[in-house]
JSON list of C-alpha atoms in Angstrom, two decimals:
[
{"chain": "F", "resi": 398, "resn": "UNK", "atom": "CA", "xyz": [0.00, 0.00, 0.00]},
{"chain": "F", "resi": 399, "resn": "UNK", "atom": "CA", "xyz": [1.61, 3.70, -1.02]},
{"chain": "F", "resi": 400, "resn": "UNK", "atom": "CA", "xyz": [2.26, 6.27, 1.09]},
{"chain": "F", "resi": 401, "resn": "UNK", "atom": "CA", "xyz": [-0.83, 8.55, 0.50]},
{"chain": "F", "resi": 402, "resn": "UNK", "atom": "CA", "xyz": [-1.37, 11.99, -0.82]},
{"chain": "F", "resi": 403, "resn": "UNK", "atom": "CA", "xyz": [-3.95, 14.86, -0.46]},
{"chain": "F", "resi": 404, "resn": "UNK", "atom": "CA", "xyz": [-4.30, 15.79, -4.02]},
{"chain": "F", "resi": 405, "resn": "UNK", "atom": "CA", "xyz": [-6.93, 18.28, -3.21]},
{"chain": "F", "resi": 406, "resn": "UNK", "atom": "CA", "xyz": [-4.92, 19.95, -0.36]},
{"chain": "F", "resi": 407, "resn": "UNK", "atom": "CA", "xyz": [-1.54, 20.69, -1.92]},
{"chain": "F", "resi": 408, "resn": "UNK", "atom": "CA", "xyz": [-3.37, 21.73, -4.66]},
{"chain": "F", "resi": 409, "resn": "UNK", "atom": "CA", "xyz": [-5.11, 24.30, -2.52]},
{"chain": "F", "resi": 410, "resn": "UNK", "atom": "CA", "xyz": [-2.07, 25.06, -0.76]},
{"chain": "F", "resi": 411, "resn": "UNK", "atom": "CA", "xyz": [0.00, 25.69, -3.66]},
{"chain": "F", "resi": 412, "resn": "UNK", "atom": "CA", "xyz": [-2.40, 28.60, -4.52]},
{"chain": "F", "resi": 413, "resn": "UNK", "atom": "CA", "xyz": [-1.69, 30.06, -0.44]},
{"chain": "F", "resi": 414, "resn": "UNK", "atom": "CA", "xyz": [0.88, 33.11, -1.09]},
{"chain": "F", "resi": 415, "resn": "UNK", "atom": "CA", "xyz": [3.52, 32.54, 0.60]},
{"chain": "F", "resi": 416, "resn": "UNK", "atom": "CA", "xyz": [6.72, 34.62, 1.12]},
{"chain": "F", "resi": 417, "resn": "UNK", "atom": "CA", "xyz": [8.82, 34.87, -2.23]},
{"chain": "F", "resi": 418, "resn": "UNK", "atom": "CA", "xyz": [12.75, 34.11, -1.37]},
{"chain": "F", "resi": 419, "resn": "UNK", "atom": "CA", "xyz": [13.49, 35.52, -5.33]},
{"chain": "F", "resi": 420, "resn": "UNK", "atom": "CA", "xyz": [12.23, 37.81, -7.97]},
{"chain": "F", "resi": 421, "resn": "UNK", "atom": "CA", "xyz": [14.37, 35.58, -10.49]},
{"chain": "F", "resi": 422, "resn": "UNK", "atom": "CA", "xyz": [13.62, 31.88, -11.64]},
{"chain": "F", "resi": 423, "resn": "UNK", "atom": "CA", "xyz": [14.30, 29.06, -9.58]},
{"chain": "F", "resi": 424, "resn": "UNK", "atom": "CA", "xyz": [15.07, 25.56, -9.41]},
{"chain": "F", "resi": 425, "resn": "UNK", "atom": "CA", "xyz": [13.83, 23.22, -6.07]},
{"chain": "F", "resi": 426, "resn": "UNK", "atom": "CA", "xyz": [14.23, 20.58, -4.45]},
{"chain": "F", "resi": 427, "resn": "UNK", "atom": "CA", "xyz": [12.82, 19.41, -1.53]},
{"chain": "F", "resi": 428, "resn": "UNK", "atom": "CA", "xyz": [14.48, 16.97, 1.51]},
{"chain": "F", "resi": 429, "resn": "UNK", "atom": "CA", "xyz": [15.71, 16.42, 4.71]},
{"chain": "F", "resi": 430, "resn": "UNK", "atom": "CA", "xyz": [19.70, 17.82, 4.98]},
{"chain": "F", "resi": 431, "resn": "UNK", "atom": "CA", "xyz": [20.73, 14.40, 5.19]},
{"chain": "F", "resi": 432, "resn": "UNK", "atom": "CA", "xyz": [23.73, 12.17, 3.81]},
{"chain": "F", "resi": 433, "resn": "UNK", "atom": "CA", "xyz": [21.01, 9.99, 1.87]},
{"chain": "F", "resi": 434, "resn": "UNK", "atom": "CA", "xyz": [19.62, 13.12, 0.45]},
{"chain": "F", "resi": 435, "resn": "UNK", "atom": "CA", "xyz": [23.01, 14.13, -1.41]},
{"chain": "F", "resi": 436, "resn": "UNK", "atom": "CA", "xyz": [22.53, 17.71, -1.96]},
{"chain": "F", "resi": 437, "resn": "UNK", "atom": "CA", "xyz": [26.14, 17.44, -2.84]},
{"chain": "F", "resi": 438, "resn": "UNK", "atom": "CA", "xyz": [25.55, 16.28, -6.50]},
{"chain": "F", "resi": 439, "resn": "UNK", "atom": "CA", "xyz": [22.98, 18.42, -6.59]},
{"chain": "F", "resi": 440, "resn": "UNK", "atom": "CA", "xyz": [24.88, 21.96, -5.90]},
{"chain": "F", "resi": 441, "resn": "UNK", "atom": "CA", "xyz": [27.93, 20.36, -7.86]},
{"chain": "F", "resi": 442, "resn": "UNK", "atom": "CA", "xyz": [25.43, 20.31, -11.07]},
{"chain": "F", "resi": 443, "resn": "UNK", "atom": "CA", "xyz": [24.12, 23.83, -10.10]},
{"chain": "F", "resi": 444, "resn": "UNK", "atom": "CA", "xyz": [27.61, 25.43, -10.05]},
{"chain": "F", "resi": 445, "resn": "UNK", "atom": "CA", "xyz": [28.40, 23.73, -13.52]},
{"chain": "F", "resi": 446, "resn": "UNK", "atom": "CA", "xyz": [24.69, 25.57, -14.69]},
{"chain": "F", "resi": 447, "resn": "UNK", "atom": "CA", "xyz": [25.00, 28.83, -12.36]},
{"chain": "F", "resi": 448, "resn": "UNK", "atom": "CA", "xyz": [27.89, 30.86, -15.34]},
{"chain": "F", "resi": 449, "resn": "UNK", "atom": "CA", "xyz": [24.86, 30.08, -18.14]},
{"chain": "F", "resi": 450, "resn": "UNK", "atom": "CA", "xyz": [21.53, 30.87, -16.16]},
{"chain": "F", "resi": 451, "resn": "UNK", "atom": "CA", "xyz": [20.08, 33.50, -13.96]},
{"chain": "F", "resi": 452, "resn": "UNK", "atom": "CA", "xyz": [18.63, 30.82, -12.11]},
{"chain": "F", "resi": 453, "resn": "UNK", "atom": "CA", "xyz": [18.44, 30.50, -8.40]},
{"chain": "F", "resi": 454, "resn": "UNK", "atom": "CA", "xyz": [18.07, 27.38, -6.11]},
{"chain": "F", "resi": 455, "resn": "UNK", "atom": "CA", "xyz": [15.69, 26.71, -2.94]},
{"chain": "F", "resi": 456, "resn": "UNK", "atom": "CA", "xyz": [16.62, 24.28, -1.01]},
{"chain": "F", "resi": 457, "resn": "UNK", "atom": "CA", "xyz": [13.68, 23.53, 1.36]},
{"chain": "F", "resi": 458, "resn": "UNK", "atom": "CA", "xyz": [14.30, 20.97, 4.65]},
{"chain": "F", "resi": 459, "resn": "UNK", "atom": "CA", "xyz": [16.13, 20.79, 7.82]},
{"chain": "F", "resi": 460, "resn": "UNK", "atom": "CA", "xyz": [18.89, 18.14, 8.39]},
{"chain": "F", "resi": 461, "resn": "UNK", "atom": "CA", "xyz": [22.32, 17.41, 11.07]},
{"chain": "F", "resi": 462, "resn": "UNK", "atom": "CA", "xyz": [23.85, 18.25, 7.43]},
{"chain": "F", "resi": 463, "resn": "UNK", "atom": "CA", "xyz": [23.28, 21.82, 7.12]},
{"chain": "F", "resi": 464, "resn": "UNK", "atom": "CA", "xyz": [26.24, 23.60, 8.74]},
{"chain": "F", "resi": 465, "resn": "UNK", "atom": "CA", "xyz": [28.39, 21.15, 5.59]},
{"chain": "F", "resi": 466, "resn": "UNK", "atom": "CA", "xyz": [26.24, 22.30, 3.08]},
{"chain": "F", "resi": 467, "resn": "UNK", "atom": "CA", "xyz": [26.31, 25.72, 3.97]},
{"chain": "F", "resi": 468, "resn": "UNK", "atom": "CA", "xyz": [30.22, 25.63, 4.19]},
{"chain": "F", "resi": 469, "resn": "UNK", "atom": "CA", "xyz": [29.76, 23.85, 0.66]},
{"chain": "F", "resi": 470, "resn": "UNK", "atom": "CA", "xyz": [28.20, 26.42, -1.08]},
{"chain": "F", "resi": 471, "resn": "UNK", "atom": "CA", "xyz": [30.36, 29.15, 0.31]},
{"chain": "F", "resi": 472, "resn": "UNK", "atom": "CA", "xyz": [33.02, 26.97, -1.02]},
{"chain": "F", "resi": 473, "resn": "UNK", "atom": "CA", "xyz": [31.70, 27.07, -4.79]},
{"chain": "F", "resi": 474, "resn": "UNK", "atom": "CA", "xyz": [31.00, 30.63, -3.97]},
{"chain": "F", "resi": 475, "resn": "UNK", "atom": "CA", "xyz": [26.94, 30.38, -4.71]},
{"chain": "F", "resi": 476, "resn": "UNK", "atom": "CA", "xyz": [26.27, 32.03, -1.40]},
{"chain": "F", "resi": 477, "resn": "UNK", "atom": "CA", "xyz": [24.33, 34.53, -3.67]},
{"chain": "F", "resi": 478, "resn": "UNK", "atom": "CA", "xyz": [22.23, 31.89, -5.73]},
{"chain": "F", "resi": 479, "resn": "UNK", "atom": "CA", "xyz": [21.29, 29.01, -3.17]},
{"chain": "F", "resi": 480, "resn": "UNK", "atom": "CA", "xyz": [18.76, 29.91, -0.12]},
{"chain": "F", "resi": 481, "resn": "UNK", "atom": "CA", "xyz": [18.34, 26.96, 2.50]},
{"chain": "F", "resi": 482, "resn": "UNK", "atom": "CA", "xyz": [15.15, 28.57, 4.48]},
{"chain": "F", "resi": 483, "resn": "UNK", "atom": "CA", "xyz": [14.35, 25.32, 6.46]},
{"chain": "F", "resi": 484, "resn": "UNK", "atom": "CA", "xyz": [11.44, 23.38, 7.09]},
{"chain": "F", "resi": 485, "resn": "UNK", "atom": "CA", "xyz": [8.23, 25.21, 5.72]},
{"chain": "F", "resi": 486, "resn": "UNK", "atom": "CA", "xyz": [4.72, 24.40, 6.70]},
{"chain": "F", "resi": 487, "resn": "UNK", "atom": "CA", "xyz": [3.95, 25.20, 3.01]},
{"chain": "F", "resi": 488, "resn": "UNK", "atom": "CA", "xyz": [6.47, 23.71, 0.34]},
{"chain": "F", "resi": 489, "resn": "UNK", "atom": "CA", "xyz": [3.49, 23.22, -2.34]},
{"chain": "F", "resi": 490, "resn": "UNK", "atom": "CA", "xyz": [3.61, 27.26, -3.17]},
{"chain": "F", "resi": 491, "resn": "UNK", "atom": "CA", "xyz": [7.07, 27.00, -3.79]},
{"chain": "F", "resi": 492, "resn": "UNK", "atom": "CA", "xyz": [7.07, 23.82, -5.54]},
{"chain": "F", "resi": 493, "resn": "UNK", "atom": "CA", "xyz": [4.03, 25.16, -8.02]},
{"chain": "F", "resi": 494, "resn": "UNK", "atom": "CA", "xyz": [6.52, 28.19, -8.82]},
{"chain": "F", "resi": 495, "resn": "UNK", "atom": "CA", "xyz": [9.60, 26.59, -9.54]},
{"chain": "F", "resi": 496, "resn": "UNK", "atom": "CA", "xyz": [11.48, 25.87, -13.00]},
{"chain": "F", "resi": 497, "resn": "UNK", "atom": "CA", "xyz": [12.01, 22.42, -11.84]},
{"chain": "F", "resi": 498, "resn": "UNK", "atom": "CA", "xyz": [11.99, 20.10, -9.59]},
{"chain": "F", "resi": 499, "resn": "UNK", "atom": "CA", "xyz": [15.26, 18.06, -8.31]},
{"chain": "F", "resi": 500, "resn": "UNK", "atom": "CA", "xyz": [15.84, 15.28, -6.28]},
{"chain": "F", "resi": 501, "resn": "UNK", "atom": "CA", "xyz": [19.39, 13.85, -5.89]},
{"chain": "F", "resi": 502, "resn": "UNK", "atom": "CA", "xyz": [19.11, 11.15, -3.28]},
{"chain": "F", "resi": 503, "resn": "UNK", "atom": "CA", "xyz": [21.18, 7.88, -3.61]},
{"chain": "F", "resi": 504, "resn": "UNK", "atom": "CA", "xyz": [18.68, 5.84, -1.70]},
{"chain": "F", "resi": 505, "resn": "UNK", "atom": "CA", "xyz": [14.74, 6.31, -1.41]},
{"chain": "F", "resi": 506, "resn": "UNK", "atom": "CA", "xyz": [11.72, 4.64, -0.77]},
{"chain": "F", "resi": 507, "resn": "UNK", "atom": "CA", "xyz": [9.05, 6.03, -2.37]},
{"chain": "F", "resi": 508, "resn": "UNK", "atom": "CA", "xyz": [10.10, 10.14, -1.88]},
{"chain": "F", "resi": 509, "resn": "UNK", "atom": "CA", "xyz": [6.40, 12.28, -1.23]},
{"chain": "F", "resi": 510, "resn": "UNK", "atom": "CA", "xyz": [7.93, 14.80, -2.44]},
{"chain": "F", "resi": 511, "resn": "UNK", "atom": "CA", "xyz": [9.05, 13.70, -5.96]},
{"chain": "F", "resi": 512, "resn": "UNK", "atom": "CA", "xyz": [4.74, 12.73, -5.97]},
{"chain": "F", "resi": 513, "resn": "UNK", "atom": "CA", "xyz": [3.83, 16.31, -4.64]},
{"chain": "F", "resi": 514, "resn": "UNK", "atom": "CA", "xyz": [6.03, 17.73, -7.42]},
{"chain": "F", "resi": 515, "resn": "UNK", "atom": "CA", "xyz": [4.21, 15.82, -10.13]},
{"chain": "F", "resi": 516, "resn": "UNK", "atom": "CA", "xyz": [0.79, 16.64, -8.89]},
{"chain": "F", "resi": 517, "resn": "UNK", "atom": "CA", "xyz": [1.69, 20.17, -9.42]},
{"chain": "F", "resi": 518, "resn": "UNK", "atom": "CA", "xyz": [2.59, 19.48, -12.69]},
{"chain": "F", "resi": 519, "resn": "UNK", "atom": "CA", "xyz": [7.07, 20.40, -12.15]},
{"chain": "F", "resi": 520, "resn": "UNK", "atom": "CA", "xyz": [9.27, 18.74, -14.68]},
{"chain": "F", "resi": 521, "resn": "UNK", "atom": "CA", "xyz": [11.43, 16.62, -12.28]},
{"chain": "F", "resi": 522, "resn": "UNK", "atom": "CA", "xyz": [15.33, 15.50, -13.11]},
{"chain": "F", "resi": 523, "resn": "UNK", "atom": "CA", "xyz": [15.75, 12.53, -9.99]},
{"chain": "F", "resi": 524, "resn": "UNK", "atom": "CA", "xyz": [18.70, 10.17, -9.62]},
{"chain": "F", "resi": 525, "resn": "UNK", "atom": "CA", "xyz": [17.82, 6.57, -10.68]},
{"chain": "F", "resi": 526, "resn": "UNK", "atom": "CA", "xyz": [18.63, 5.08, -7.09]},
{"chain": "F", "resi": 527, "resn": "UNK", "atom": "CA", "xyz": [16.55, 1.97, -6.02]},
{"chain": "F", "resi": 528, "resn": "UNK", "atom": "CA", "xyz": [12.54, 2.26, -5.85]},
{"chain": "F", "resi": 529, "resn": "UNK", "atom": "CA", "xyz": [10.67, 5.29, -6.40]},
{"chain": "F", "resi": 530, "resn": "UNK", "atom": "CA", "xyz": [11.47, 7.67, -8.64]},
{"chain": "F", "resi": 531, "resn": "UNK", "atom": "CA", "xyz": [12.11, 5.29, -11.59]},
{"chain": "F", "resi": 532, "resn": "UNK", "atom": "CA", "xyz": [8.59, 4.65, -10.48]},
{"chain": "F", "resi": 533, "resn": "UNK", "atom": "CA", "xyz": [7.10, 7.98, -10.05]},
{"chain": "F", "resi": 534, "resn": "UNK", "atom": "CA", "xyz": [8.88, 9.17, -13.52]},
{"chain": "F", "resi": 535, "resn": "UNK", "atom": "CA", "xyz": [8.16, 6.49, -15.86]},
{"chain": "F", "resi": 536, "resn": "UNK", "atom": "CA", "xyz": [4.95, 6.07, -14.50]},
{"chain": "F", "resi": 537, "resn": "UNK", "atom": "CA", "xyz": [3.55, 9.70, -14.57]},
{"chain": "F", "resi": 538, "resn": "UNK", "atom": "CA", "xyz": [5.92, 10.81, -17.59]},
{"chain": "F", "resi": 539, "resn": "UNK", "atom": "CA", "xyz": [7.28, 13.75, -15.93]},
{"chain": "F", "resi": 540, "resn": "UNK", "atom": "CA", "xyz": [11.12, 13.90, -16.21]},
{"chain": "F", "resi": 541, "resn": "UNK", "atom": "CA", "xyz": [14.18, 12.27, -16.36]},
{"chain": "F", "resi": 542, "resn": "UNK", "atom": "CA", "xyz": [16.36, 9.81, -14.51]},
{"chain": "F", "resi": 543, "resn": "UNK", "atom": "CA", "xyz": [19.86, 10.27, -14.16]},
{"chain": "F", "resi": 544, "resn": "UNK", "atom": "CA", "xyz": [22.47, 8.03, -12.48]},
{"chain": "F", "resi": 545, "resn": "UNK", "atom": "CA", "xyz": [23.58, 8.45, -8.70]},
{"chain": "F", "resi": 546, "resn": "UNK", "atom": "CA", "xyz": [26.58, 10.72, -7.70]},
{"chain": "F", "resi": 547, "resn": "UNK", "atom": "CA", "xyz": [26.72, 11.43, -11.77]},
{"chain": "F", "resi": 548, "resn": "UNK", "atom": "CA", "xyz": [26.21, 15.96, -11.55]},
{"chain": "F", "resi": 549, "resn": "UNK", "atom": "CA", "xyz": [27.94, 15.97, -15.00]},
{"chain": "F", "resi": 550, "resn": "UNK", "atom": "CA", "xyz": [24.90, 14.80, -16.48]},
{"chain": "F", "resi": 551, "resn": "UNK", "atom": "CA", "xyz": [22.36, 16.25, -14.03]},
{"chain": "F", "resi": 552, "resn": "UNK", "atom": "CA", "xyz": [23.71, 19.68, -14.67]},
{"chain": "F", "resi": 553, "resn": "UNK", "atom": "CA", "xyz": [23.20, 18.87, -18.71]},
{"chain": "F", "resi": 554, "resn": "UNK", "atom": "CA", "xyz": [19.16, 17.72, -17.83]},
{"chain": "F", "resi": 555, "resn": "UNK", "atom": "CA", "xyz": [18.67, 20.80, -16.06]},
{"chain": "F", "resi": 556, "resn": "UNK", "atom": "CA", "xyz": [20.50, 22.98, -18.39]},
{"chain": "F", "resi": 557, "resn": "UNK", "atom": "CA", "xyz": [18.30, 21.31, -20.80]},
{"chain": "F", "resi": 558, "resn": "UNK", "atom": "CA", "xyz": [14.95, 21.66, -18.96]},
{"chain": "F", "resi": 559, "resn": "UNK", "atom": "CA", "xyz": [15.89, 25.37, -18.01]},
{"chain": "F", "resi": 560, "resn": "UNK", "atom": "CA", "xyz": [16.56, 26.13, -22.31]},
{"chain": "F", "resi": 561, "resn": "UNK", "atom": "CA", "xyz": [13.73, 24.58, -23.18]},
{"chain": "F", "resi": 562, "resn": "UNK", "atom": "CA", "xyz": [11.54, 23.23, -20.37]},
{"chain": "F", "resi": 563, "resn": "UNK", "atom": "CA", "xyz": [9.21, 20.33, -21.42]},
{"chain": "F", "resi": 564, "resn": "UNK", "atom": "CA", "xyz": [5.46, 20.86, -21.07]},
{"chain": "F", "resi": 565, "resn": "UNK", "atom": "CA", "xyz": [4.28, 18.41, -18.37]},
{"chain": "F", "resi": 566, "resn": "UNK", "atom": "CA", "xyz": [0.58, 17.19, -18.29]},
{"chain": "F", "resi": 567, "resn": "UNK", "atom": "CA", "xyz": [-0.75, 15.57, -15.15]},
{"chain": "F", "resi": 568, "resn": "UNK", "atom": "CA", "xyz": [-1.48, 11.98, -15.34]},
{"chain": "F", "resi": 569, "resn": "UNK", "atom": "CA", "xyz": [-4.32, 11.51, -13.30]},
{"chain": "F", "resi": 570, "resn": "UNK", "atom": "CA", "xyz": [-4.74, 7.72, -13.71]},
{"chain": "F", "resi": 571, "resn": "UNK", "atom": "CA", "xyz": [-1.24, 7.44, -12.33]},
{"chain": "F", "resi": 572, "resn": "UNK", "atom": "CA", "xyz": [-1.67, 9.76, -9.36]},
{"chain": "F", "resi": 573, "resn": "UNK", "atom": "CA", "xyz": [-5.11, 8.23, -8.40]},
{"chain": "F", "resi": 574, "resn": "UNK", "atom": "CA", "xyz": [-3.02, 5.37, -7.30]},
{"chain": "F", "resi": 575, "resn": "UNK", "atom": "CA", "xyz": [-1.53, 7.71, -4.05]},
{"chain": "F", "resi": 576, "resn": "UNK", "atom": "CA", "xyz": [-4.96, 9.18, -3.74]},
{"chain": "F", "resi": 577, "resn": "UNK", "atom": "CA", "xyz": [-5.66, 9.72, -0.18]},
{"chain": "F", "resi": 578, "resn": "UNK", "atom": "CA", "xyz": [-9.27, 8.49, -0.43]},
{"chain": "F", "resi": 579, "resn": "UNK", "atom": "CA", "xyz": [-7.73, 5.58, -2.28]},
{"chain": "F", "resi": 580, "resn": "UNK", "atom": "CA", "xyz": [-5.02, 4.62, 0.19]},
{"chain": "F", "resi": 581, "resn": "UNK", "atom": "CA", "xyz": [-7.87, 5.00, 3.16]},
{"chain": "F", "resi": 582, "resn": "UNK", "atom": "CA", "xyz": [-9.97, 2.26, 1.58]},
{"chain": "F", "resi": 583, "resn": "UNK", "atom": "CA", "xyz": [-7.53, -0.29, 0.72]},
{"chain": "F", "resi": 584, "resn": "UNK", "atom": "CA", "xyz": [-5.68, -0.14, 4.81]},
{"chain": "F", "resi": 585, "resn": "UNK", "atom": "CA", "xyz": [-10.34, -0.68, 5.35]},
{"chain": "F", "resi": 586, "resn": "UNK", "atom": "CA", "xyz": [-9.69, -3.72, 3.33]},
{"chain": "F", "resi": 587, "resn": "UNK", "atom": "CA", "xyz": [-7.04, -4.89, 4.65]},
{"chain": "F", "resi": 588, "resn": "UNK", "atom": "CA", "xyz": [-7.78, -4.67, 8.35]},
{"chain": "F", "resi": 589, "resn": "UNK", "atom": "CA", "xyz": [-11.18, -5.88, 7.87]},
{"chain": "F", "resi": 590, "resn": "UNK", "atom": "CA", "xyz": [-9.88, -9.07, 6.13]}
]
């Protein structure tokens, strides 16, 4: 049984202003600051991507990893580009705005948020590590896989989502599977058994 989500909320949510962090476009991604999470690869492929685009990244979640990343993007001097704002009670406004969506783990189960990002429609780039997002991507046909650790060739998928960024349509048959109602009935079935 999936992990289930509130289509009808985050869609309502995603409409909630929030407060804006830029005035320029932005890339996302979403996670706990965490080893598994490897934001690493992920602000290795921004730098390579930062010379060519006016584009930003939000990096929303809260983690025993954020004093490294911090010191990591001083490091590749993107102090300027990347804002880490911490847990928000509202990631769905953010997520609706965004270029893209990226995910960079090297281990997963089934990640919510890589779901909440293709309910609002995002164009996700996700490492191919075991379970979910292979899932998630090939089955709602929003984005691409590329391979753990590799941020040569996730910095080439976002450079070319952010050139030319591929119209998404939801897939509604595919996210009625994590429907909340959905999920509900099936744990009914399965304790009444």
């Amino acid at each position: 049984i999936y992990n289930p989500i509130d289509l009808k909320k985050i869609n309502q949510l995603s409409l909630k202003r929030e407060k804006s962090f830029f005035t320029e476009d932005y890339i996302i991604s979403v996670a706990r600051l965490e080893k598994q999470k490897d934001f690493i690869t992920l602000l290795k492929a921004f730098k390579i991507i930062s010379n060519k685009f006016k584009t930003n990244l939000l990096i929303l979640g809260e983690g025993s990893n954020r004093d490294m990343l911090t010191k990591f993007i001083y490091s590749l001097n993107l102090e300027e580009r990347v804002f880490m704002p911490g847990f928000l009670k509202n990631p769905f406004f953010y997520i609706s705005r965004a270029k893209i969506f990226v995910h960079s783990s090297f281990a997963e189960g089934l990640p919510n948020s890589l779901l909440q990002a293709v309910m609002l429609n995002k164009y996700v780039i996700s490492t191919d590590c075991d379970y979910g997002p292979k899932e998630i991507i090939n089955g709602s046909g929003s984005g691409k896989l590329v391979p753990i650790g590799d941020y040569d060739m996730m910095a080439k998928m976002i450079e070319q989502a952010l050139q030319h960024t591929p119209s998404t349509k939801k897939n509604y048959d595919f996210l009625e599977k994590f429907n909340i109602e959905k999920i509900i009935n099936e744990y009914e079935m399965l304790f009444s058994q």
